[in-house]
Amino acid sequence: MTTAQALDWQRCAGCRTLHYAKKLARCLGVCPDCEHHHRLTAAERIEQLVDAGTFVPAGTRAVVTDLLRFPDYRARLAKARAETGLPDAVLCGTGRIAGRAVSLAVMDFRFMGGSLGAAVGELITRAAETAVRKRVPLLIVTASGGARMQEGVLALMQMAKVSQAIAGVRDAGLLTVSLVTDPTYGGVAASFATNCDVIVVEQGARMGFAGPRVIEQTIKQKLPADFQTASFLLAHGQVDAVLHRRDLPGWLGALFAATSGGAEWVTERDDDGLVRSAKSLPSRDSWDVVTAARDTARPTALDHISTALDGFVELRGDRLAADCPAIVAGFATLDGRPVAVVGHQKGHETAELVARNFGMPRPEGYRKALRVMELAARLRIPILAFVDTPGAFPGQDAEEHGQSLAIAANVLRMFELDTPIVTVVTGEGGSGGALALAVADRVLMFENSVYSVISPEGCSSILWGDAKAAPEAARALRITARELLELGVVDGVLPEPADIRTAVTAAFAELNGREDLIGSRRDRFRAFGTVGLLISEGGEVDG
């Protein structure tokens, strides 16, 4: 085989199969046999991600000087520049992804292992400043071994320098996204690769602070086979999604579409479909309503999202320990307007019910929901929450991970989010596990749903010493939509089958532009329980 012929073939780094180079390129650098994702150059990455003809390279060219006079550094720089055609390890510019404008910084591992030095830090910082100036999202594609040792502590300072630039993008109410590719380690992993709002990992990528070899040599710890892989990161709640390379442009485009705030909320219908008078609802036996609310055939949060919303992009993980599948969270559009959506997720079949823990969240689920809601508030996007849970999961691991703290944090923080919040109770609204998603400006209920301080069985067991009295407890607790509307706990009831789209659109239109959302929300909850309460200022209550 001649040299020219040899260049036409490339061996897969995963399965060692020999592929025709042009075929591998048509497969986006992904092996058609084992799906190993080969590394891309910065230019190749931009070509795959950015809409054709829209990328405009940044006008700034930063060339680092050897301030430390580190041995052989100048020679290494000259070699890297000659081999890559790049002045340093990042290529920046602006472009469009699925039609959405974005500022990009794309790292290139070929240039000294994609190491973070002063030039790289300066260029990524300028990309962030461009995002603020142009009012567009920032996308950083990482591929790096970490900070550049040849630049000493100045390289270390780039972690903070780029982070402050990301803080500026966040302060401007703009989205920051990190696309982690293989490999991403050290100072890059411990700064801008993980402090962006959304972290998506390319399939097969690895990320960590210290690499496996360093860990094993330093503390002699035996590591699992999947350590620091994309699937490991997802399972441990550290990233939002793991995607095949071919799916990245569409996913990113949907994310940008669902997080572009500022759209006005208006409704063309006078009737929002809600019942606001308790007398207009039939009086039904409470236990019959409980049974209906628990029916596994009822639509779940994901069912409602798929029918009422468009382009849902799910975000996962609490960024600390795990992802809780009993809560789904992310962004979507409602009639073309962005919304954040969080909700309890049960399921219909036994396998899904078990996988989703029957809709009973662990602390990680509440932290995930709060993370998405806080991002929505910063982006000025309204929040839609679906409640359907027997309650928060009462297991040992949930207590060890701070179940009470997680619920309390949601309840408190939702009073501080300066964006409209609408909650819909679609099935069971069980105790604090429900309230953690229901501190809202408007709370709506399905006609066949319930909302209670405790389950009827729990109430019966505690007060009557026998769970068999659950029907009687349900009637005493007054937990039906009709009764809660009468008590003023909910603002409206949706007759079933419910038109969520119309009701939610009308609610957001009503709340749109209100200047004192936080104050009104606090006043709403401040008033609960005062009706019928005998209060004496400075003396005993005369009952």
CSV table of N, CA, C and O in Angstrom, one decimal, residues 204-258:
chain,number,residue,atom,x,y,z
A,204,GLY,N,-19.4,8.9,24.9
A,204,GLY,CA,-18.0,8.4,24.9
A,204,GLY,C,-17.0,9.3,25.5
A,204,GLY,O,-15.9,8.9,25.8
A,205,ALA,N,-17.4,10.6,25.8
A,205,ALA,CA,-16.5,11.5,26.4
A,205,ALA,C,-16.2,11.2,27.9
A,205,ALA,O,-17.0,10.6,28.6
A,206,ARG,N,-15.0,11.6,28.3
A,206,ARG,CA,-14.6,11.5,29.7
A,206,ARG,C,-14.4,12.9,30.3
A,206,ARG,O,-13.8,13.7,29.7
A,207,MET,N,-14.7,13.0,31.6
A,207,MET,CA,-14.5,14.3,32.3
A,207,MET,C,-14.2,14.0,33.8
A,207,MET,O,-14.8,13.2,34.4
A,208,GLY,N,-13.2,14.8,34.3
A,208,GLY,CA,-13.0,14.7,35.7
A,208,GLY,C,-11.9,15.7,36.1
A,208,GLY,O,-11.2,16.3,35.2
A,209,PHE,N,-11.7,15.9,37.4
A,209,PHE,CA,-10.6,16.8,37.8
A,209,PHE,C,-9.3,16.1,37.8
A,209,PHE,O,-8.4,16.6,37.1
A,210,ALA,N,-9.2,15.0,38.4
A,210,ALA,CA,-7.9,14.2,38.4
A,210,ALA,C,-8.2,13.0,37.5
A,210,ALA,O,-9.2,12.3,37.7
A,211,GLY,N,-7.3,12.7,36.6
A,211,GLY,CA,-7.5,11.5,35.7
A,211,GLY,C,-7.3,10.2,36.5
A,211,GLY,O,-6.7,10.2,37.6
A,212,PRO,N,-7.8,9.1,35.9
A,212,PRO,CA,-7.8,7.8,36.6
A,212,PRO,C,-6.3,7.4,36.9
A,212,PRO,O,-6.1,6.9,38.0
A,213,ARG,N,-5.4,7.6,36.0
A,213,ARG,CA,-4.0,7.3,36.3
A,213,ARG,C,-3.4,8.0,37.5
A,213,ARG,O,-2.7,7.5,38.4
A,214,VAL,N,-3.7,9.3,37.6
A,214,VAL,CA,-3.3,10.1,38.7
A,214,VAL,C,-3.9,9.6,40.0
A,214,VAL,O,-3.2,9.5,41.0
A,215,ILE,N,-5.1,9.3,40.0
A,215,ILE,CA,-5.8,8.8,41.2
A,215,ILE,C,-5.2,7.5,41.7
A,215,ILE,O,-4.9,7.3,42.8
A,216,GLU,N,-5.1,6.6,40.7
A,216,GLU,CA,-4.6,5.3,41.1
A,216,GLU,C,-3.1,5.3,41.6
A,216,GLU,O,-2.7,4.6,42.5
A,217,GLN,N,-2.3,6.2,41.0
A,217,GLN,CA,-0.9,6.3,41.4
A,217,GLN,C,-0.8,7.1,42.7
A,217,GLN,O,0.2,6.8,43.5
A,218,THR,N,-1.7,8.0,43.0
A,218,THR,CA,-1.6,8.9,44.1
A,218,THR,C,-2.1,8.2,45.4
A,218,THR,O,-1.4,8.2,46.4
A,219,ILE,N,-3.3,7.7,45.3
A,219,ILE,CA,-3.9,7.1,46.5
A,219,ILE,C,-4.2,5.6,46.4
A,219,ILE,O,-4.8,5.0,47.3
A,220,LYS,N,-3.7,5.0,45.3
A,220,LYS,CA,-3.8,3.5,45.2
A,220,LYS,C,-5.2,3.0,45.2
A,220,LYS,O,-5.5,1.9,45.7
A,221,GLN,N,-6.2,3.8,44.7
A,221,GLN,CA,-7.6,3.5,44.7
A,221,GLN,C,-8.0,2.8,43.4
A,221,GLN,O,-7.7,3.2,42.3
A,222,LYS,N,-8.6,1.6,43.5
A,222,LYS,CA,-9.1,0.9,42.4
A,222,LYS,C,-10.4,1.5,41.9
A,222,LYS,O,-11.4,1.7,42.6
A,223,LEU,N,-10.4,1.9,40.6
A,223,LEU,CA,-11.6,2.6,40.1
A,223,LEU,C,-12.4,1.7,39.2
A,223,LEU,O,-12.0,0.8,38.6
A,224,PRO,N,-13.8,2.0,39.2
A,224,PRO,CA,-14.7,1.2,38.3
A,224,PRO,C,-14.4,1.4,36.9
A,224,PRO,O,-13.8,2.4,36.5
A,225,ALA,N,-14.8,0.4,36.1
A,225,ALA,CA,-14.5,0.5,34.6
A,225,ALA,C,-15.1,1.7,33.9
A,225,ALA,O,-14.5,2.2,33.0
A,226,ASP,N,-16.2,2.2,34.4
A,226,ASP,CA,-16.9,3.3,33.7
A,226,ASP,C,-16.6,4.6,34.4
A,226,ASP,O,-17.2,5.6,34.1
A,227,PHE,N,-15.6,4.7,35.2
A,227,PHE,CA,-15.2,5.9,36.0
A,227,PHE,C,-15.0,7.1,35.0
A,227,PHE,O,-14.3,7.0,34.1
A,228,GLN,N,-15.7,8.2,35.3
A,228,GLN,CA,-15.5,9.5,34.6
A,228,GLN,C,-16.0,9.4,33.2
A,228,GLN,O,-15.8,10.4,32.4
A,229,THR,N,-16.7,8.4,32.8
A,229,THR,CA,-17.3,8.3,31.4
A,229,THR,C,-18.6,9.1,31.4
A,229,THR,O,-19.1,9.5,32.4
A,230,ALA,N,-19.1,9.3,30.2
A,230,ALA,CA,-20.3,10.1,30.0
A,230,ALA,C,-21.5,9.5,30.8
A,230,ALA,O,-22.3,10.2,31.5
A,231,SER,N,-21.6,8.2,30.7
A,231,SER,CA,-22.7,7.5,31.4
A,231,SER,C,-22.5,7.6,32.9
A,231,SER,O,-23.5,7.7,33.7
A,232,PHE,N,-21.3,7.6,33.4
A,232,PHE,CA,-21.0,7.7,34.9
A,232,PHE,C,-21.4,9.1,35.3
A,232,PHE,O,-22.0,9.3,36.4
A,233,LEU,N,-21.1,10.1,34.5
A,233,LEU,CA,-21.4,11.5,34.9
A,233,LEU,C,-22.9,11.7,34.9
A,233,LEU,O,-23.4,12.4,35.8
A,234,LEU,N,-23.6,11.1,34.0
A,234,LEU,CA,-25.1,11.3,33.9
A,234,LEU,C,-25.7,10.6,35.1
A,234,LEU,O,-26.6,11.1,35.8
A,235,ALA,N,-25.3,9.4,35.4
A,235,ALA,CA,-25.8,8.6,36.6
A,235,ALA,C,-25.6,9.3,37.9
A,235,ALA,O,-26.4,9.2,38.8
A,236,HIS,N,-24.5,10.1,38.0
A,236,HIS,CA,-24.2,10.8,39.2
A,236,HIS,C,-24.6,12.2,39.2
A,236,HIS,O,-24.2,13.0,40.1
A,237,GLY,N,-25.5,12.6,38.3
A,237,GLY,CA,-26.2,13.8,38.4
A,237,GLY,C,-25.4,15.0,38.0
A,237,GLY,O,-25.8,16.2,38.3
A,238,GLN,N,-24.2,14.8,37.4
A,238,GLN,CA,-23.3,15.9,37.1
A,238,GLN,C,-23.6,16.6,35.8
A,238,GLN,O,-23.0,17.7,35.6
A,239,VAL,N,-24.3,16.0,34.9
A,239,VAL,CA,-24.5,16.6,33.6
A,239,VAL,C,-26.0,16.5,33.2
A,239,VAL,O,-26.8,15.7,33.8
A,240,ASP,N,-26.4,17.3,32.2
A,240,ASP,CA,-27.8,17.3,31.8
A,240,ASP,C,-28.2,16.2,30.8
A,240,ASP,O,-29.3,15.8,30.8
A,241,ALA,N,-27.3,15.9,29.9
A,241,ALA,CA,-27.6,15.0,28.8
A,241,ALA,C,-26.3,14.4,28.3
A,241,ALA,O,-25.3,15.0,28.3
A,242,VAL,N,-26.5,13.2,27.7
A,242,VAL,CA,-25.4,12.5,27.0
A,242,VAL,C,-26.0,12.2,25.6
A,242,VAL,O,-27.0,11.6,25.5
A,243,LEU,N,-25.3,12.7,24.5
A,243,LEU,CA,-25.9,12.7,23.2
A,243,LEU,C,-24.9,12.1,22.2
A,243,LEU,O,-23.7,12.3,22.3
A,244,HIS,N,-25.4,11.4,21.2
A,244,HIS,CA,-24.7,11.0,20.0
A,244,HIS,C,-24.3,12.3,19.2
A,244,HIS,O,-25.1,13.2,19.2
A,245,ARG,N,-23.2,12.2,18.6
A,245,ARG,CA,-22.7,13.4,17.9
A,245,ARG,C,-23.7,13.9,16.8
A,245,ARG,O,-23.9,15.1,16.7
A,246,ARG,N,-24.4,13.0,16.2
A,246,ARG,CA,-25.4,13.4,15.2
A,246,ARG,C,-26.6,14.2,15.7
A,246,ARG,O,-27.2,14.9,15.0
A,247,ASP,N,-26.8,14.0,17.0
A,247,ASP,CA,-28.0,14.6,17.6
A,247,ASP,C,-27.7,16.0,18.3
A,247,ASP,O,-28.6,16.6,18.7
A,248,LEU,N,-26.5,16.3,18.3
A,248,LEU,CA,-26.1,17.6,19.0
A,248,LEU,C,-26.7,18.8,18.4
A,248,LEU,O,-27.2,19.7,19.2
A,249,PRO,N,-26.6,19.1,17.1
A,249,PRO,CA,-27.1,20.3,16.6
A,249,PRO,C,-28.6,20.5,16.8
A,249,PRO,O,-29.1,21.6,17.2
A,250,GLY,N,-29.4,19.4,16.7
A,250,GLY,CA,-30.8,19.5,16.9
A,250,GLY,C,-31.2,19.8,18.3
A,250,GLY,O,-32.1,20.6,18.6
A,251,TRP,N,-30.5,19.1,19.2
A,251,TRP,CA,-30.7,19.2,20.7
A,251,TRP,C,-30.4,20.7,21.1
A,251,TRP,O,-31.1,21.3,21.8
A,252,LEU,N,-29.2,21.1,20.7
A,252,LEU,CA,-28.8,22.5,21.0
A,252,LEU,C,-29.8,23.5,20.5
A,252,LEU,O,-30.1,24.5,21.1
A,253,GLY,N,-30.2,23.3,19.2
A,253,GLY,CA,-31.1,24.2,18.6
A,253,GLY,C,-32.5,24.3,19.4
A,253,GLY,O,-33.0,25.4,19.6
A,254,ALA,N,-33.0,23.1,19.8
A,254,ALA,CA,-34.2,23.1,20.6
A,254,ALA,C,-34.0,23.8,21.9
A,254,ALA,O,-34.9,24.5,22.4
A,255,LEU,N,-32.8,23.6,22.5
A,255,LEU,CA,-32.6,24.2,23.8
A,255,LEU,C,-32.6,25.7,23.7
A,255,LEU,O,-33.2,26.5,24.5
A,256,PHE,N,-31.9,26.2,22.6
A,256,PHE,CA,-31.8,27.7,22.4
A,256,PHE,C,-33.2,28.2,22.1
A,256,PHE,O,-33.6,29.3,22.6
A,257,ALA,N,-34.0,27.5,21.4
A,257,ALA,CA,-35.4,28.0,21.1
A,257,ALA,C,-36.3,28.0,22.3
A,257,ALA,O,-37.1,28.9,22.5
A,258,ALA,N,-36.1,27.1,23.2
A,258,ALA,CA,-36.9,27.0,24.4
A,258,ALA,C,-36.4,27.8,25.6
A,258,ALA,O,-37.0,27.9,26.6
